[in-house]
mmCIF file of C-alpha atoms in Angstrom:
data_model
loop_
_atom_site.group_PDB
_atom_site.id
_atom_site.type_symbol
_atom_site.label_atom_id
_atom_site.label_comp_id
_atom_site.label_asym_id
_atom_site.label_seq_id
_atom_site.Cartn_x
_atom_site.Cartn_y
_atom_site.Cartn_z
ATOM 1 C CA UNK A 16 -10.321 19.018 6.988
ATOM 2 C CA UNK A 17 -6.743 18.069 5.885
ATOM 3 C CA UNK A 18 -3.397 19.363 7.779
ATOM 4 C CA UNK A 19 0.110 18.546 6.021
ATOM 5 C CA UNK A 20 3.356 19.526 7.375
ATOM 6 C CA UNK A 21 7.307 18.632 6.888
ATOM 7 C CA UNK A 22 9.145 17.936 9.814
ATOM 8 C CA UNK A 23 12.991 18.506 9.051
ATOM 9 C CA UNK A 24 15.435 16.904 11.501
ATOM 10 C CA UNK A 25 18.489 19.317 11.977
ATOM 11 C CA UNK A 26 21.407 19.222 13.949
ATOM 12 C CA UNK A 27 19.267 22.034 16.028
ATOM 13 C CA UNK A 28 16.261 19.855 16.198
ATOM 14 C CA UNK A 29 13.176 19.821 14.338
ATOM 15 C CA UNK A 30 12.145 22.480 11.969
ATOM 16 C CA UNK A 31 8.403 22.434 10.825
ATOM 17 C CA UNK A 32 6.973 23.606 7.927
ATOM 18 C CA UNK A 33 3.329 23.277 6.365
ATOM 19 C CA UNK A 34 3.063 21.996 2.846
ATOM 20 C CA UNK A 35 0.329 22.530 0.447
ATOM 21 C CA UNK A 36 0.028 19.326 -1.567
ATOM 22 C CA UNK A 37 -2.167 20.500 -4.133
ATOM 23 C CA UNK A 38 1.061 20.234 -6.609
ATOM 24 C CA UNK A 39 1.616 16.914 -5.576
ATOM 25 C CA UNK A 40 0.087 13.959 -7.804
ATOM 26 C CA UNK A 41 2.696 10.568 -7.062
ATOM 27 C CA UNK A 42 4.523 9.686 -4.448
ATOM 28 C CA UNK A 43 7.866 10.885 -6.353
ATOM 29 C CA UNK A 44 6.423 14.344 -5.944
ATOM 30 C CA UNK A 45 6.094 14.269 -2.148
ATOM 31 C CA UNK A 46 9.337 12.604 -1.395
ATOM 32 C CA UNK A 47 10.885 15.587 -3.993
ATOM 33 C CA UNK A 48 9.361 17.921 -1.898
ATOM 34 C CA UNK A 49 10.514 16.623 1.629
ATOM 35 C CA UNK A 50 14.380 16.642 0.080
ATOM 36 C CA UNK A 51 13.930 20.053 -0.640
ATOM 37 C CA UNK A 52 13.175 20.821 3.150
ATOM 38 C CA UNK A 53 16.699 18.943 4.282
ATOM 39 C CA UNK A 54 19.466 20.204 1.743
ATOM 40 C CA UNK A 55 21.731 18.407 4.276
ATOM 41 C CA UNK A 56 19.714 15.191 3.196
ATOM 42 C CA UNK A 57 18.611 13.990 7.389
ATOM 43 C CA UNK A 58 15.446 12.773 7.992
ATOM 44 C CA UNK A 59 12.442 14.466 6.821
ATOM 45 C CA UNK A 60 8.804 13.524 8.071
ATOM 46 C CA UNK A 61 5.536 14.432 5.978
ATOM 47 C CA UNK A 62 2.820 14.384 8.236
ATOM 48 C CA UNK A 63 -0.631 14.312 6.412
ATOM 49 C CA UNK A 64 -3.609 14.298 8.882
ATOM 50 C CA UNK A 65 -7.696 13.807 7.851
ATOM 51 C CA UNK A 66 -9.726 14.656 10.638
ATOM 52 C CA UNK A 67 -11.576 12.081 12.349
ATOM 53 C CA UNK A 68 -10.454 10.113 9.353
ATOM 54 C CA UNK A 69 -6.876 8.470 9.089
ATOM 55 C CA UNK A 70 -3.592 10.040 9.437
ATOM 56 C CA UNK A 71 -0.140 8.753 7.356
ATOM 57 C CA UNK A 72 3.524 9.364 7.918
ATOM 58 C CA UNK A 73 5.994 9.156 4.869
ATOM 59 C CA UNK A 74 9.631 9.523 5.650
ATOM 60 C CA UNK A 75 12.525 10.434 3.702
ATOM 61 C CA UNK A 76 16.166 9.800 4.553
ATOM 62 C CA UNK A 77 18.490 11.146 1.908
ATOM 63 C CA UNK A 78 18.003 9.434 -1.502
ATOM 64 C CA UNK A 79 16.901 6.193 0.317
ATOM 65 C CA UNK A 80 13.338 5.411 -1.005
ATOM 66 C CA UNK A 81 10.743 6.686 1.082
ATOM 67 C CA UNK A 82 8.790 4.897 3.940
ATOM 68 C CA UNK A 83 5.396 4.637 4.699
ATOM 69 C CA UNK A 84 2.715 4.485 6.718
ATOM 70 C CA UNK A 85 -1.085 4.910 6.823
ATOM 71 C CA UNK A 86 -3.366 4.514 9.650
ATOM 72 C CA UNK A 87 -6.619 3.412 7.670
ATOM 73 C CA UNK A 88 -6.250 2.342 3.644
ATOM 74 C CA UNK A 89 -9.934 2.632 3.395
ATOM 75 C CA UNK A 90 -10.297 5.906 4.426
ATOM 76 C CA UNK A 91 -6.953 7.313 3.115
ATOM 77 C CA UNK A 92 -8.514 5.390 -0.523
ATOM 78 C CA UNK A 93 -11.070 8.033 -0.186
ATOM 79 C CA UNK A 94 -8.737 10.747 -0.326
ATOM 80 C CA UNK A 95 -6.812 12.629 -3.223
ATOM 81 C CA UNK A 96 -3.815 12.791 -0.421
ATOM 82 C CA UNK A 97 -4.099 9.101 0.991
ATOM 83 C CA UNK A 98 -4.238 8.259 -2.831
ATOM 84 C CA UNK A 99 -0.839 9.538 -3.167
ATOM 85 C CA UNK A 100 0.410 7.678 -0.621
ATOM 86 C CA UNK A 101 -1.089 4.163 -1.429
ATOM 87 C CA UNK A 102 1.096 2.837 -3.889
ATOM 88 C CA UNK A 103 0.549 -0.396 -5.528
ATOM 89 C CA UNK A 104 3.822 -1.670 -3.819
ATOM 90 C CA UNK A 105 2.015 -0.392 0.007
ATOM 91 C CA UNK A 106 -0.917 -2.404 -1.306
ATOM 92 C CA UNK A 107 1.011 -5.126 -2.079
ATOM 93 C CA UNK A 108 -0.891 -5.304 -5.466
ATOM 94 C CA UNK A 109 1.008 -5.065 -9.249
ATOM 95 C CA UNK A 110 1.549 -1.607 -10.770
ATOM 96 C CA UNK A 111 -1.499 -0.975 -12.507
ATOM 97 C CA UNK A 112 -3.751 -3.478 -10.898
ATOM 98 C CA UNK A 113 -6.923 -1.349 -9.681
ATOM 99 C CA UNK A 114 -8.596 -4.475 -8.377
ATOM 100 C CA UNK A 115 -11.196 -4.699 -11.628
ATOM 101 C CA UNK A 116 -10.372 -6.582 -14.732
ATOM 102 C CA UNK A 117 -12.043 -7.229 -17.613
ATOM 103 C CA UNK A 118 -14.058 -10.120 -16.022
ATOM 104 C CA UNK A 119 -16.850 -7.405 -14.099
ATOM 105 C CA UNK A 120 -17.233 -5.650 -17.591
ATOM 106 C CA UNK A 121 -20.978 -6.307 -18.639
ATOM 107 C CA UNK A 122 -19.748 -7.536 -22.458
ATOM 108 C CA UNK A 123 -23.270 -8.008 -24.170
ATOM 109 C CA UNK A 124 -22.584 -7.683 -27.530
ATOM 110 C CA UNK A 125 -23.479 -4.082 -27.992
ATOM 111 C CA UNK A 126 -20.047 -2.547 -27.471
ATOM 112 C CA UNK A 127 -20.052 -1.208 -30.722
ATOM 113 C CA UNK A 128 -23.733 0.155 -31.432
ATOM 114 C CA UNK A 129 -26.240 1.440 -29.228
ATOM 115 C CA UNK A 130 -27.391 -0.990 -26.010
ATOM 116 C CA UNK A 131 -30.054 -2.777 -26.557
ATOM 117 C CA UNK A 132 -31.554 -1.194 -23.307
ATOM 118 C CA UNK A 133 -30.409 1.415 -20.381
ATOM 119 C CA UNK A 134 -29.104 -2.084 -18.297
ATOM 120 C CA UNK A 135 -26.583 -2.715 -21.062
ATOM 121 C CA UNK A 136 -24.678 0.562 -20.080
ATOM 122 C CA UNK A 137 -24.163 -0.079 -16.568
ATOM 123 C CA UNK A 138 -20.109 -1.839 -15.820
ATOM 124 C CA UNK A 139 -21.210 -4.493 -13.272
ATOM 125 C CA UNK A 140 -18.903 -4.155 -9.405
ATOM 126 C CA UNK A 141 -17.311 -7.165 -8.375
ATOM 127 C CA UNK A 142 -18.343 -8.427 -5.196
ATOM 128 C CA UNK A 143 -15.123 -7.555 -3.497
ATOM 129 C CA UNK A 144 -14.257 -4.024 -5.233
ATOM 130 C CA UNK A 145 -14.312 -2.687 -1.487
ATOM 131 C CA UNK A 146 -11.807 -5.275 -0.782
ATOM 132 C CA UNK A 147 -9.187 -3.838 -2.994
ATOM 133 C CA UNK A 148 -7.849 -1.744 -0.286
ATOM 134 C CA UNK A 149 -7.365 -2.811 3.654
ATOM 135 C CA UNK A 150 -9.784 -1.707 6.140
ATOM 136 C CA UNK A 151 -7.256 -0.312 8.588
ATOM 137 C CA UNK A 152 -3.367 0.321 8.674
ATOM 138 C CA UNK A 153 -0.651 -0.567 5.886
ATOM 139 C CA UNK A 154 2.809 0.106 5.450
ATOM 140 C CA UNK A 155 5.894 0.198 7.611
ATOM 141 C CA UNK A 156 4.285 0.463 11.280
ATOM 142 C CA UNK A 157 8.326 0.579 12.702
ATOM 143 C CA UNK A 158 8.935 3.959 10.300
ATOM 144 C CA UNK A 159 9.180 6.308 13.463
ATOM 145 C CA UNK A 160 10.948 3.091 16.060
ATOM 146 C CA UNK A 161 14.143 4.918 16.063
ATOM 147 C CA UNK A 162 13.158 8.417 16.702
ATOM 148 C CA UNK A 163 10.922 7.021 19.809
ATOM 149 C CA UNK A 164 7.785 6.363 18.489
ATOM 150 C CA UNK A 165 7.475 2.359 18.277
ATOM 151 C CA UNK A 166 5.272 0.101 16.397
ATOM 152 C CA UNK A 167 2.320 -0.419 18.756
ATOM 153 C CA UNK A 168 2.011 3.237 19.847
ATOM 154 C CA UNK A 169 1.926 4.202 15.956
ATOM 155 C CA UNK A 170 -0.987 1.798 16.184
ATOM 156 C CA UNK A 171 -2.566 2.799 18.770
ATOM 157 C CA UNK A 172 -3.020 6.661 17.378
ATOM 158 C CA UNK A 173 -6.132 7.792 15.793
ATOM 159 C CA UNK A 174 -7.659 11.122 16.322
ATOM 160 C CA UNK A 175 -4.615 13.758 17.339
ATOM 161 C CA UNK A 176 -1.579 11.317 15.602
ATOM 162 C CA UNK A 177 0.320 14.451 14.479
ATOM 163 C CA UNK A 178 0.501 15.816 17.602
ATOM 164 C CA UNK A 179 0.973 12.523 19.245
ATOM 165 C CA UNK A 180 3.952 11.829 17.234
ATOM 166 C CA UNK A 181 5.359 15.672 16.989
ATOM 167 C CA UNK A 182 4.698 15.561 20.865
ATOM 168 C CA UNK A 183 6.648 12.018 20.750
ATOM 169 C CA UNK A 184 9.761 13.546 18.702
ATOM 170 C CA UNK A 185 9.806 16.321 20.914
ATOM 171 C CA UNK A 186 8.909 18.588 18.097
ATOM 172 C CA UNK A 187 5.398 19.371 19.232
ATOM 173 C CA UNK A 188 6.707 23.670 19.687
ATOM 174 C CA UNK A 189 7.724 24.038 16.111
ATOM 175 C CA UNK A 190 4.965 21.695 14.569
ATOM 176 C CA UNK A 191 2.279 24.121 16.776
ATOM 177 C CA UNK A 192 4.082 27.231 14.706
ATOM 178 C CA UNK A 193 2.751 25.791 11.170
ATOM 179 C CA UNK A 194 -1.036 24.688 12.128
#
């Protein structure tokens, strides 16, 4: 079970809105989509929330490039939504790198006629494909610092984050409206 919302900081406060991502394929997309909640380009918070799974926090000031944070790579890798969110640059890997190269592929000569046997077909794992992505959290763990959430309470969320954080903001009224 997945729960997304925009939080919208206005001169009134927070305004809350849920989003359906189902549009949204690349990170571009969701930042697009948070500067269309703030036409007065403040801060706007996507909040995107797996239960019992991992939670992440993007936030978008103005043009500036968006920031990021994930609770659990692993589990978020496991996710169309977390997928979105863990960019090659969060990873720290190079665009395009998917953590298998031609090395694992199972080259036996046959490429180009039938396999010799049902064996031939299979693409051999590396050892470490699981490795690719982080057990645990990635990104900018100070993303929320100056709206009163710091690094090592970020951390220290798991099940309830949203509402930990909306509670945290003092948003958790208008974040209540949209779930």
């Amino acid at each position: 079970m997945y729960f997304a919302a925009l939080l919208a900081r206005t001169e009134d406060g927070w305004e809350a809105s849920d989003t359906e991502l189902d549009d949204v394929e690349t990170l571009s997309d969701l930042a697009d989509l948070a500067r269309e909640a703030s036409p007065d380009e403040d801060t706007v918070l996507v909040l995107i929330e797996q239960e019992n799974g991992w939670f992440g926090v993007v936030r978008v000031d103005g043009e500036e490039d968006p920031r990021i944070y994930v609770s659990d790579a692993a589990a978020a890798a496991r996710s169309s939504y977390g997928e979105i969110l863990l960019t090659d640059e969060l990873l720290g890997r190079e665009p395009g790198d998917d953590g298998a190269g031609l090395d694992v592929l199972d080259l036996d000569g046959t490429e180009d006629g039938e396999p010799d046997d049902e064996d031939a077909v299979a693409v051999a794992a590396p050892a470490d494909a699981g490795d690719a992505v982080p057990h645990g959290p990635v990104g900018d763990a100070r993303v929320l610092d100056d709206l009163g959430v710091s690094e090592k309470e970020l951390r220290s969320m798991t099940e309830d984050a949203v509402t930990e954080i909306a509670e945290a903001l003092g948003a958790s009224e208008v974040l209540e409206t949209v779930r």
